[in-house]
Amino acid sequence: MKRIGWPMGLALLALAACKAQPDAAPGNDTSRHATSKPAERISSKDQALARQLAGDWVTSEVRPTGSAEDNCATDAGISLGDDGSYGSLDEAGRWTVKGGVLLVTVTSRLDDSNEESNEAKEMPINPPRVDKWPIEKIEGDIAVMRFEDGQFWMFRCPPLPKA
């Protein structure tokens, strides 16, 4: 799993909030990436999971320990906005929950390879990439995703200040 950034996510989150994209539904394969399809009606169970997941998280391949201050002092953060927006240090898009699976549709990424400028350029991803994160459980500030190759952890962080 790619490490994604936390502190620089504010600018990206603002960008993601401005880019409304339709939600994606899962494809037929079981990989973490699939081709997006039009959204379907969200069940009440999936709506409840989505309410629990909305917020700012640090992602990890090991179980988080310690305080929120310790865990959130990293660049491995993502934001799952109440409005369905998704953001990380270098990606933006939309998210939803379908069939107990967190679906993250990545519609753009930031390219900061231009050394002559300090500004990163937004690059659309076409077709968008859909990442599937099967939800095993959510308990308080910890969410666990279950993949074929093991578990993936998310630790809820305090909300970022509004820009």
PDB file of C-alpha atoms in Angstrom:
ATOM      1  CA  MET A   1       0.000   0.000   0.000  1.00  0.00           C
ATOM      2  CA  LYS A   2       1.368   3.382  -0.959  1.00  0.00           C
ATOM      3  CA  ARG A   3       2.159   5.792   1.856  1.00  0.00           C
ATOM      4  CA  ILE A   4       0.209   9.006   1.528  1.00  0.00           C
ATOM      5  CA  GLY A   5       0.668  12.351   3.164  1.00  0.00           C
ATOM      6  CA  TRP A   6      -1.118  14.090   5.970  1.00  0.00           C
ATOM      7  CA  PRO A   7       0.161  17.649   6.492  1.00  0.00           C
ATOM      8  CA  MET A   8       0.028  18.689   2.843  1.00  0.00           C
ATOM      9  CA  GLY A   9      -3.429  17.202   2.418  1.00  0.00           C
ATOM     10  CA  LEU A  10      -5.261  20.470   3.173  1.00  0.00           C
ATOM     11  CA  ALA A  11      -4.667  21.939  -0.281  1.00  0.00           C
ATOM     12  CA  LEU A  12      -5.539  18.657  -1.939  1.00  0.00           C
ATOM     13  CA  LEU A  13      -8.714  18.308   0.119  1.00  0.00           C
ATOM     14  CA  ALA A  14      -9.864  21.735  -0.985  1.00  0.00           C
ATOM     15  CA  LEU A  15      -9.186  20.685  -4.565  1.00  0.00           C
ATOM     16  CA  ALA A  16     -11.048  17.398  -4.100  1.00  0.00           C
ATOM     17  CA  ALA A  17     -14.081  19.151  -2.642  1.00  0.00           C
ATOM     18  CA  CYS A  18     -14.334  21.288  -5.783  1.00  0.00           C
ATOM     19  CA  LYS A  19     -14.212  18.287  -8.135  1.00  0.00           C
ATOM     20  CA  ALA A  20     -17.557  16.521  -7.818  1.00  0.00           C
ATOM     21  CA  GLN A  21     -17.435  13.105  -9.485  1.00  0.00           C
ATOM     22  CA  PRO A  22     -20.098  10.390  -9.487  1.00  0.00           C
ATOM     23  CA  ASP A  23     -19.653   7.629  -6.937  1.00  0.00           C
ATOM     24  CA  ALA A  24     -18.333   4.312  -8.236  1.00  0.00           C
ATOM     25  CA  ALA A  25     -19.635   0.808  -7.751  1.00  0.00           C
ATOM     26  CA  PRO A  26     -17.404  -2.245  -7.490  1.00  0.00           C
ATOM     27  CA  GLY A  27     -16.373  -4.243 -10.536  1.00  0.00           C
ATOM     28  CA  ASN A  28     -16.659  -8.008 -10.752  1.00  0.00           C
ATOM     29  CA  ASP A  29     -13.044  -8.810  -9.843  1.00  0.00           C
ATOM     30  CA  THR A  30     -11.604  -9.139  -6.328  1.00  0.00           C
ATOM     31  CA  SER A  31      -8.510  -6.985  -6.793  1.00  0.00           C
ATOM     32  CA  ARG A  32      -7.927  -3.659  -5.049  1.00  0.00           C
ATOM     33  CA  HIS A  33      -8.344  -1.863  -8.407  1.00  0.00           C
ATOM     34  CA  ALA A  34     -11.259  -2.084 -10.814  1.00  0.00           C
ATOM     35  CA  THR A  35     -12.982  -0.124 -13.560  1.00  0.00           C
ATOM     36  CA  SER A  36     -15.655   2.246 -12.245  1.00  0.00           C
ATOM     37  CA  LYS A  37     -19.371   1.815 -12.971  1.00  0.00           C
ATOM     38  CA  PRO A  38     -22.363   4.081 -12.220  1.00  0.00           C
ATOM     39  CA  ALA A  39     -23.429   4.200  -8.571  1.00  0.00           C
ATOM     40  CA  GLU A  40     -26.323   2.168  -7.241  1.00  0.00           C
ATOM     41  CA  ARG A  41     -28.579   2.828  -4.249  1.00  0.00           C
ATOM     42  CA  ILE A  42     -26.674   2.574  -0.948  1.00  0.00           C
ATOM     43  CA  SER A  43     -28.132   0.235   1.706  1.00  0.00           C
ATOM     44  CA  SER A  44     -28.838   1.461   5.239  1.00  0.00           C
ATOM     45  CA  LYS A  45     -26.008  -0.789   6.528  1.00  0.00           C
ATOM     46  CA  ASP A  46     -23.556   0.790   4.057  1.00  0.00           C
ATOM     47  CA  GLN A  47     -24.828   4.269   4.974  1.00  0.00           C
ATOM     48  CA  ALA A  48     -24.092   3.520   8.646  1.00  0.00           C
ATOM     49  CA  LEU A  49     -20.567   2.313   7.758  1.00  0.00           C
ATOM     50  CA  ALA A  50     -20.017   5.461   5.678  1.00  0.00           C
ATOM     51  CA  ARG A  51     -21.028   7.681   8.620  1.00  0.00           C
ATOM     52  CA  GLN A  52     -18.490   5.840  10.796  1.00  0.00           C
ATOM     53  CA  LEU A  53     -15.734   6.214   8.182  1.00  0.00           C
ATOM     54  CA  ALA A  54     -16.229   9.906   7.383  1.00  0.00           C
ATOM     55  CA  GLY A  55     -13.279  11.858   8.749  1.00  0.00           C
ATOM     56  CA  ASP A  56      -9.499  12.007   8.751  1.00  0.00           C
ATOM     57  CA  TRP A  57      -7.480   8.795   9.114  1.00  0.00           C
ATOM     58  CA  VAL A  58      -3.896   7.566   9.236  1.00  0.00           C
ATOM     59  CA  THR A  59      -3.371   4.328   7.332  1.00  0.00           C
ATOM     60  CA  SER A  60      -0.972   1.600   8.428  1.00  0.00           C
ATOM     61  CA  GLU A  61      -0.029  -1.998   7.754  1.00  0.00           C
ATOM     62  CA  VAL A  62       0.381  -2.549  11.519  1.00  0.00           C
ATOM     63  CA  ARG A  63      -2.090  -2.022  14.371  1.00  0.00           C
ATOM     64  CA  PRO A  64      -1.856   1.562  15.663  1.00  0.00           C
ATOM     65  CA  THR A  65      -0.790   2.012  19.282  1.00  0.00           C
ATOM     66  CA  GLY A  66      -0.429   5.117  21.409  1.00  0.00           C
ATOM     67  CA  SER A  67      -2.215   8.442  21.281  1.00  0.00           C
ATOM     68  CA  ALA A  68      -3.884  10.227  18.390  1.00  0.00           C
ATOM     69  CA  GLU A  69      -1.119  12.831  18.591  1.00  0.00           C
ATOM     70  CA  ASP A  70       1.525  10.117  18.081  1.00  0.00           C
ATOM     71  CA  ASN A  71      -0.339   8.287  15.317  1.00  0.00           C
ATOM     72  CA  CYS A  72      -1.421  11.370  13.389  1.00  0.00           C
ATOM     73  CA  ALA A  73       2.057  12.945  13.224  1.00  0.00           C
ATOM     74  CA  THR A  74       2.745  11.305   9.846  1.00  0.00           C
ATOM     75  CA  ASP A  75       2.239  11.847   6.149  1.00  0.00           C
ATOM     76  CA  ALA A  76       0.241   8.598   5.779  1.00  0.00           C
ATOM     77  CA  GLY A  77      -3.164  10.259   6.077  1.00  0.00           C
ATOM     78  CA  ILE A  78      -6.366  10.232   4.086  1.00  0.00           C
ATOM     79  CA  SER A  79      -9.534  12.245   4.382  1.00  0.00           C
ATOM     80  CA  LEU A  80     -12.966  10.779   3.719  1.00  0.00           C
ATOM     81  CA  GLY A  81     -15.224  13.835   3.509  1.00  0.00           C
ATOM     82  CA  ASP A  82     -18.868  13.863   4.627  1.00  0.00           C
ATOM     83  CA  ASP A  83     -19.676  14.970   1.073  1.00  0.00           C
ATOM     84  CA  GLY A  84     -18.022  11.900  -0.488  1.00  0.00           C
ATOM     85  CA  SER A  85     -14.742  13.645  -1.320  1.00  0.00           C
ATOM     86  CA  TYR A  86     -11.473  11.738  -0.901  1.00  0.00           C
ATOM     87  CA  GLY A  87      -8.028  13.241  -0.493  1.00  0.00           C
ATOM     88  CA  SER A  88      -4.475  12.287   0.351  1.00  0.00           C
ATOM     89  CA  LEU A  89      -1.107  13.961  -0.116  1.00  0.00           C
ATOM     90  CA  ASP A  90      -0.996  13.179  -3.821  1.00  0.00           C
ATOM     91  CA  GLU A  91      -4.453  11.928  -4.865  1.00  0.00           C
ATOM     92  CA  ALA A  92      -8.041  13.178  -4.941  1.00  0.00           C
ATOM     93  CA  GLY A  93     -11.399  11.723  -5.830  1.00  0.00           C
ATOM     94  CA  ARG A  94     -14.596  10.344  -4.315  1.00  0.00           C
ATOM     95  CA  TRP A  95     -15.495   7.577  -1.881  1.00  0.00           C
ATOM     96  CA  THR A  96     -18.517   5.505  -0.920  1.00  0.00           C
ATOM     97  CA  VAL A  97     -19.361   2.218   0.792  1.00  0.00           C
ATOM     98  CA  LYS A  98     -21.013  -0.605  -1.170  1.00  0.00           C
ATOM     99  CA  GLY A  99     -21.595  -4.124   0.116  1.00  0.00           C
ATOM    100  CA  GLY A 100     -19.382  -3.564   3.165  1.00  0.00           C
ATOM    101  CA  VAL A 101     -16.475  -2.407   0.985  1.00  0.00           C
ATOM    102  CA  LEU A 102     -14.917   1.071   1.083  1.00  0.00           C
ATOM    103  CA  LEU A 103     -14.633   2.171  -2.566  1.00  0.00           C
ATOM    104  CA  VAL A 104     -12.171   4.970  -3.276  1.00  0.00           C
ATOM    105  CA  THR A 105     -12.412   6.353  -6.821  1.00  0.00           C
ATOM    106  CA  VAL A 106      -9.179   8.223  -7.547  1.00  0.00           C
ATOM    107  CA  THR A 107      -9.841  10.827 -10.255  1.00  0.00           C
ATOM    108  CA  SER A 108      -6.660  12.913 -10.082  1.00  0.00           C
ATOM    109  CA  ARG A 109      -3.160  12.969  -8.678  1.00  0.00           C
ATOM    110  CA  LEU A 110      -0.668  15.729  -8.002  1.00  0.00           C
ATOM    111  CA  ASP A 111       2.524  15.718 -10.046  1.00  0.00           C
ATOM    112  CA  ASP A 112       5.280  17.610  -8.237  1.00  0.00           C
ATOM    113  CA  SER A 113       8.083  16.475 -10.549  1.00  0.00           C
ATOM    114  CA  ASN A 114       8.590  19.988 -11.973  1.00  0.00           C
ATOM    115  CA  GLU A 115      11.683  21.128 -10.083  1.00  0.00           C
ATOM    116  CA  GLU A 116      11.448  24.668 -11.503  1.00  0.00           C
ATOM    117  CA  SER A 117       8.223  25.346  -9.637  1.00  0.00           C
ATOM    118  CA  ASN A 118       7.139  24.750  -6.054  1.00  0.00           C
ATOM    119  CA  GLU A 119       3.583  24.118  -7.252  1.00  0.00           C
ATOM    120  CA  ALA A 120       2.249  20.654  -7.975  1.00  0.00           C
ATOM    121  CA  LYS A 121       0.139  20.176 -11.091  1.00  0.00           C
ATOM    122  CA  GLU A 122      -3.151  18.299 -10.923  1.00  0.00           C
ATOM    123  CA  MET A 123      -3.202  15.396 -13.389  1.00  0.00           C
ATOM    124  CA  PRO A 124      -6.531  13.672 -14.151  1.00  0.00           C
ATOM    125  CA  ILE A 125      -6.589   9.880 -14.041  1.00  0.00           C
ATOM    126  CA  ASN A 126      -8.574   8.579 -16.985  1.00  0.00           C
ATOM    127  CA  PRO A 127     -10.201   6.203 -16.504  1.00  0.00           C
ATOM    128  CA  PRO A 128     -10.442   6.762 -12.756  1.00  0.00           C
ATOM    129  CA  ARG A 129      -8.912   4.065 -10.551  1.00  0.00           C
ATOM    130  CA  VAL A 130     -11.231   2.360  -8.051  1.00  0.00           C
ATOM    131  CA  ASP A 131      -9.533   0.973  -4.933  1.00  0.00           C
ATOM    132  CA  LYS A 132     -11.550  -1.584  -2.939  1.00  0.00           C
ATOM    133  CA  TRP A 133     -10.968  -1.810   0.816  1.00  0.00           C
ATOM    134  CA  PRO A 134     -13.093  -4.626   2.368  1.00  0.00           C
ATOM    135  CA  ILE A 135     -14.235  -3.456   5.820  1.00  0.00           C
ATOM    136  CA  GLU A 136     -13.644  -6.068   8.526  1.00  0.00           C
ATOM    137  CA  LYS A 137     -14.642  -3.905  11.503  1.00  0.00           C
ATOM    138  CA  ILE A 138     -14.793  -0.374  12.852  1.00  0.00           C
ATOM    139  CA  GLU A 139     -14.337   0.046  16.598  1.00  0.00           C
ATOM    140  CA  GLY A 140     -14.156   3.612  17.841  1.00  0.00           C
ATOM    141  CA  ASP A 141     -11.088   5.273  16.346  1.00  0.00           C
ATOM    142  CA  ILE A 142      -9.763   2.132  14.641  1.00  0.00           C
ATOM    143  CA  ALA A 143     -10.972   0.604  11.373  1.00  0.00           C
ATOM    144  CA  VAL A 144      -9.650  -2.683  10.026  1.00  0.00           C
ATOM    145  CA  MET A 145      -9.684  -3.602   6.341  1.00  0.00           C
ATOM    146  CA  ARG A 146      -9.178  -7.250   5.325  1.00  0.00           C
ATOM    147  CA  PHE A 147      -7.342  -8.108   2.105  1.00  0.00           C
ATOM    148  CA  GLU A 148      -6.281 -11.496   0.746  1.00  0.00           C
ATOM    149  CA  ASP A 149      -2.726 -10.743   1.907  1.00  0.00           C
ATOM    150  CA  GLY A 150      -3.652  -9.574   5.418  1.00  0.00           C
ATOM    151  CA  GLN A 151      -5.138  -6.719   7.435  1.00  0.00           C
ATOM    152  CA  PHE A 152      -4.783  -2.988   6.901  1.00  0.00           C
ATOM    153  CA  TRP A 153      -5.414  -0.526   9.756  1.00  0.00           C
ATOM    154  CA  MET A 154      -6.838   2.978   9.887  1.00  0.00           C
ATOM    155  CA  PHE A 155      -6.613   5.247  12.961  1.00  0.00           C
ATOM    156  CA  ARG A 156      -9.016   8.214  13.223  1.00  0.00           C
ATOM    157  CA  CYS A 157      -7.297  11.560  13.690  1.00  0.00           C
ATOM    158  CA  PRO A 158      -8.702  14.826  15.048  1.00  0.00           C
ATOM    159  CA  PRO A 159     -10.239  16.948  12.275  1.00  0.00           C
ATOM    160  CA  LEU A 160      -7.855  19.149  10.331  1.00  0.00           C
ATOM    161  CA  PRO A 161      -8.396  22.904  10.664  1.00  0.00           C
ATOM    162  CA  LYS A 162     -10.640  24.342   7.953  1.00  0.00           C
ATOM    163  CA  ALA A 163      -8.751  26.250   5.257  1.00  0.00           C
TER     164      ALA A 163
END
